[in-house]
XYZ file of C-alpha atoms in Angstrom:
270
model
C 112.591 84.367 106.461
C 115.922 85.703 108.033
C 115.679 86.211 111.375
C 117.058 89.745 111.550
C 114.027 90.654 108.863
C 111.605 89.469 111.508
C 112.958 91.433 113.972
C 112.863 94.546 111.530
C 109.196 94.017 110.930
C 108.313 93.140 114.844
C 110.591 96.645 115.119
C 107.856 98.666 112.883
C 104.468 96.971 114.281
C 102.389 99.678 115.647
C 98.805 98.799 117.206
C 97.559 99.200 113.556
C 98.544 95.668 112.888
C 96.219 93.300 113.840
C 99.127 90.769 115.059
C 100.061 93.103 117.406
C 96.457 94.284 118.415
C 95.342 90.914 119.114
C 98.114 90.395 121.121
C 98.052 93.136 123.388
C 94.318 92.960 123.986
C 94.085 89.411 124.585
C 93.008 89.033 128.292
C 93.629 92.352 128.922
C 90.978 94.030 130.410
C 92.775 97.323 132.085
C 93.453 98.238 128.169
C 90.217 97.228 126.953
C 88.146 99.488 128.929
C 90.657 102.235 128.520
C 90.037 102.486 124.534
C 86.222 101.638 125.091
C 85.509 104.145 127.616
C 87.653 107.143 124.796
C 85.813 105.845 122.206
C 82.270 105.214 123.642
C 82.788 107.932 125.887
C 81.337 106.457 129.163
C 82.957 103.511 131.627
C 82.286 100.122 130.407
C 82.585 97.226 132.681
C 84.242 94.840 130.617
C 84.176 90.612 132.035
C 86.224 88.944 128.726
C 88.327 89.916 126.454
C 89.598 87.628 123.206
C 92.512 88.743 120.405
C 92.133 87.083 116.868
C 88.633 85.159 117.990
C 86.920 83.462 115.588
C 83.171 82.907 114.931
C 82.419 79.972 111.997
C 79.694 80.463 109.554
C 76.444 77.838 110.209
C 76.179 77.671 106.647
C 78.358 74.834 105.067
C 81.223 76.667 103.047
C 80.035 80.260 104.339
C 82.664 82.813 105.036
C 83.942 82.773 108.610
C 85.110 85.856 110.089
C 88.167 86.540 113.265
C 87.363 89.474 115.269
C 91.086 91.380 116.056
C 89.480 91.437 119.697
C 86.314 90.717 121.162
C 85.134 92.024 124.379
C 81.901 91.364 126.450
C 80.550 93.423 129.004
C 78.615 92.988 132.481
C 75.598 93.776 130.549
C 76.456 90.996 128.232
C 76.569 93.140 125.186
C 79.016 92.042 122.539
C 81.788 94.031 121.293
C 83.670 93.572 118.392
C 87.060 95.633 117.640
C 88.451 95.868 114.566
C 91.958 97.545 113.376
C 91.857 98.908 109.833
C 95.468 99.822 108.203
C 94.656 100.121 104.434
C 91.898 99.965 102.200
C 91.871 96.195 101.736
C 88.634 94.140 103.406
C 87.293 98.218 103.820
C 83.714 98.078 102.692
C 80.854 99.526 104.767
C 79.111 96.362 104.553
C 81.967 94.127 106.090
C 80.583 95.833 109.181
C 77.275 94.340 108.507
C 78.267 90.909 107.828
C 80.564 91.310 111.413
C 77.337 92.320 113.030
C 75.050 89.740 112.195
C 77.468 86.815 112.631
C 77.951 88.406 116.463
C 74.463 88.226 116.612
C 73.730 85.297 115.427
C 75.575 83.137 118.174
C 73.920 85.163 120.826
C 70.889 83.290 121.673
C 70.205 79.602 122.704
C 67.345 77.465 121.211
C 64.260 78.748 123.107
C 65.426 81.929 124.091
C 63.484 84.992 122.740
C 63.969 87.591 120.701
C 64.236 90.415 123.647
C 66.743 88.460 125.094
C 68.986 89.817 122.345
C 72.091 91.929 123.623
C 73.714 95.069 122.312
C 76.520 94.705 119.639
C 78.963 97.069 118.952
C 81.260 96.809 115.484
C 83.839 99.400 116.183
C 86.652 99.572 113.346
C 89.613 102.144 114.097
C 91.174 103.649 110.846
C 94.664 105.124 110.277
C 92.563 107.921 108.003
C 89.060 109.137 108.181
C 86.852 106.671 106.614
C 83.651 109.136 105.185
C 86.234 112.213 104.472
C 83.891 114.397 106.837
C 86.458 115.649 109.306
C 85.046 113.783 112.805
C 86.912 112.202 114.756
C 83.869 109.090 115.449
C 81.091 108.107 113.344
C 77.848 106.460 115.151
C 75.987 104.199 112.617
C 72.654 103.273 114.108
C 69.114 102.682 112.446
C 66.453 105.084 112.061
C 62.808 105.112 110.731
C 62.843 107.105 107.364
C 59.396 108.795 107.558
C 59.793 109.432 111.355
C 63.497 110.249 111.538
C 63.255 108.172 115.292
C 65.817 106.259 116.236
C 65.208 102.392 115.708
C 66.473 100.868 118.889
C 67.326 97.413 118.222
C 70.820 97.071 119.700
C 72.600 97.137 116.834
C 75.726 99.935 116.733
C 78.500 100.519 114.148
C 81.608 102.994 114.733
C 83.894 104.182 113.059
C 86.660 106.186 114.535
C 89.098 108.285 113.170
C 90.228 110.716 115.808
C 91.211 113.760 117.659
C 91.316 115.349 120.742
C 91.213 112.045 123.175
C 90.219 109.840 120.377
C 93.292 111.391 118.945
C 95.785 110.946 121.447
C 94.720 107.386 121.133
C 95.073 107.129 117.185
C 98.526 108.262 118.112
C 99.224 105.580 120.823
C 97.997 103.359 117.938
C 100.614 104.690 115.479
C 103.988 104.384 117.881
C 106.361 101.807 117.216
C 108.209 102.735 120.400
C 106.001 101.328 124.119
C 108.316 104.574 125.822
C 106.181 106.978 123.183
C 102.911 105.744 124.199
C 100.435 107.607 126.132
C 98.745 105.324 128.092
C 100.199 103.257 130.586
C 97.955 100.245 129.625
C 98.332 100.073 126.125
C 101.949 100.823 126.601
C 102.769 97.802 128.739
C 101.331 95.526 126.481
C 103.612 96.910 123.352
C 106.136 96.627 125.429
C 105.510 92.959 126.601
C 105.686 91.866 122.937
C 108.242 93.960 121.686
C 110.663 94.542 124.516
C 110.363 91.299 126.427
C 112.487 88.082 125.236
C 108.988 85.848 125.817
C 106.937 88.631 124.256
C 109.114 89.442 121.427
C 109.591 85.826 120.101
C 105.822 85.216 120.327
C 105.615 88.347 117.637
C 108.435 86.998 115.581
C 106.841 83.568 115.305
C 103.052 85.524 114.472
C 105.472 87.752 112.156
C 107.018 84.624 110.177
C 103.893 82.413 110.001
C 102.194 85.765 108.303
C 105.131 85.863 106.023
C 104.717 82.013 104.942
C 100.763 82.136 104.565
C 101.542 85.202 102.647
C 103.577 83.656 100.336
C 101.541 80.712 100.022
C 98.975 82.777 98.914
C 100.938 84.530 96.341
C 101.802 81.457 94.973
C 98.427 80.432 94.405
C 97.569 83.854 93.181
C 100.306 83.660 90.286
C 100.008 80.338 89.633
C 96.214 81.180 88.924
C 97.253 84.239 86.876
C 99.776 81.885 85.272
C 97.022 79.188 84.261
C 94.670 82.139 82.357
C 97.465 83.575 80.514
C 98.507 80.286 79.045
C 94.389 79.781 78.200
C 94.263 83.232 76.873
C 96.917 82.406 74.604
C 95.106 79.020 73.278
C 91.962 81.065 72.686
C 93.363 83.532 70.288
C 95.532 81.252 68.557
C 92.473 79.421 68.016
C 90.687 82.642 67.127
C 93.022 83.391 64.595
C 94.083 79.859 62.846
C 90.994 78.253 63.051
C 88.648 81.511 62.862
C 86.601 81.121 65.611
C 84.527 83.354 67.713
C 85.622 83.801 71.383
C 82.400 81.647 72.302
C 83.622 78.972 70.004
C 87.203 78.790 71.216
C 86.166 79.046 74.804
C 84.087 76.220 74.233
C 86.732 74.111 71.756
C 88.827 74.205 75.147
C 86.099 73.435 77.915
C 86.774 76.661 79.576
C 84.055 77.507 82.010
C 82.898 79.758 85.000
C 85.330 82.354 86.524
C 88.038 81.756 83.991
C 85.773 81.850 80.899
C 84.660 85.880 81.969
C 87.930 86.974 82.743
C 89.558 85.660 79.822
C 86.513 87.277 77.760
C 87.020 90.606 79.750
C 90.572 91.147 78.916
C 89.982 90.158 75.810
C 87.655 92.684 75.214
C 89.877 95.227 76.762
C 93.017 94.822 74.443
C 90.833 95.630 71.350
């Protein structure tokens, strides 16, 4: 990639890109407990703070996840920030699978149960996520017949924003460190934007995005490529040698993933 296009694209990163995020986060404690005490709306004490941290599955070819950052606090409690730009990786229950991988490294052999800290999932979203018009959504179990709260540690939020929560959302949005509200998320912006050591961090984290990206578009059409040219065989099959889809599916060993999809569009052009 051109180097002036990586300097166009470091130009438009706002705080809802999780390059940035990461970046500006990472270490930074001052700007941690800024946007936890707005959006938990009490002081937190935070000890460590991690951008772009990951936590492997214990299950051999399980799905790993990278938390954007990843904060502990005095307590010990785990926190787990998440940026959320678009719709993509969006589904409520990514928030569960986030919790109980943070969970699940929290205690040693031996330890017990109580021992367990607090987690917090908190994802931050350009729009409002439910469509209910609050600025913060609290997730937390309850006992159906009851309706008491069932304490186990375990919190999910969701925050869209106004008011303070707002003027943060907007901090998130600028482009421009000099636009930004707070002093501590506006130094770290400008570190990585404005800075010569800070900016070519970004462009490098811009340009390896760029190549993965790529990579992965490859392998995307390349796939796409492959079931076209076995959607083809099928019906040529189908219609010179009069065979059902099963049959010509099977004539040509196709199997698993490919075998539905062909089937599926197949089905959806008659």
């Amino acid at each position: 990639m051109a180097k002036e296009n990586v300097n166009e694209l470091v130009d438009k990163l706002t705080l809802f890109d999780d390059d940035l995020m990461s970046r500006v986060f990472d270490n930074n404690i001052e700007a941690t407990e800024l946007m936890l005490r707005i959006i938990m709306g009490r002081n937190i004490n935070v000890i460590s703070v991690i951008g772009q941290d990951e936590i492997k599955s214990h299950e051999v070819g399980g799905r790993n996840i990278t938390l954007d950052v990843h904060a502990i606090d005095v307590n010990g409690d785990e926190i787990d920030i998440e940026v959320q730009g678009n719709s993509a990786g969006a589904h409520i229950r990514r928030a569960r699978y986030n919790s109980s991988m943070v969970d699940s490294k929290m205690l040693d052999e031996g330890q017990e149960f109580r021992q367990l800290k607090d987690s917090y999932i908190i994802f931050i979203y350009k729009h409002d996520k439910f469509r209910k018009g609050l600025p913060v959504y609290h997730i937390d179990r309850y006992i159906r017949e009851t309706e008491e709260l069932f304490d186990d540690g375990s919190h999910i939020i969701y925050v869209n924003g106004n008011d303070e929560i707002g003027q943060l959302m907007n901090d998130f949005r600028q482009t421009d460190s000099d636009k930004i509200h707070y002093a501590a998320l506006a130094k770290g912006v400008k570190h990585f934007k404005d800075t010569e050591k800070g900016r070519e961090q970004m462009c490098e984290a811009v340009e390896k995005y760029a190549k993965e990206y790529a990579k992965e578009y490859a392998k995307e059409y390349a796939k796409e490529y492959a079931v076209k040219e076995k959607m083809i065989s099928v019906k040529n099959l189908m219609e010179n040698m009069k065979l059902t889809v099963d049959q010509a599916l099977n004539a040509l060993g196709i199997q698993g993933d490919e075998r539905k999809t062909i089937i599926n569009q197949l089905q959806n052009r008659n």
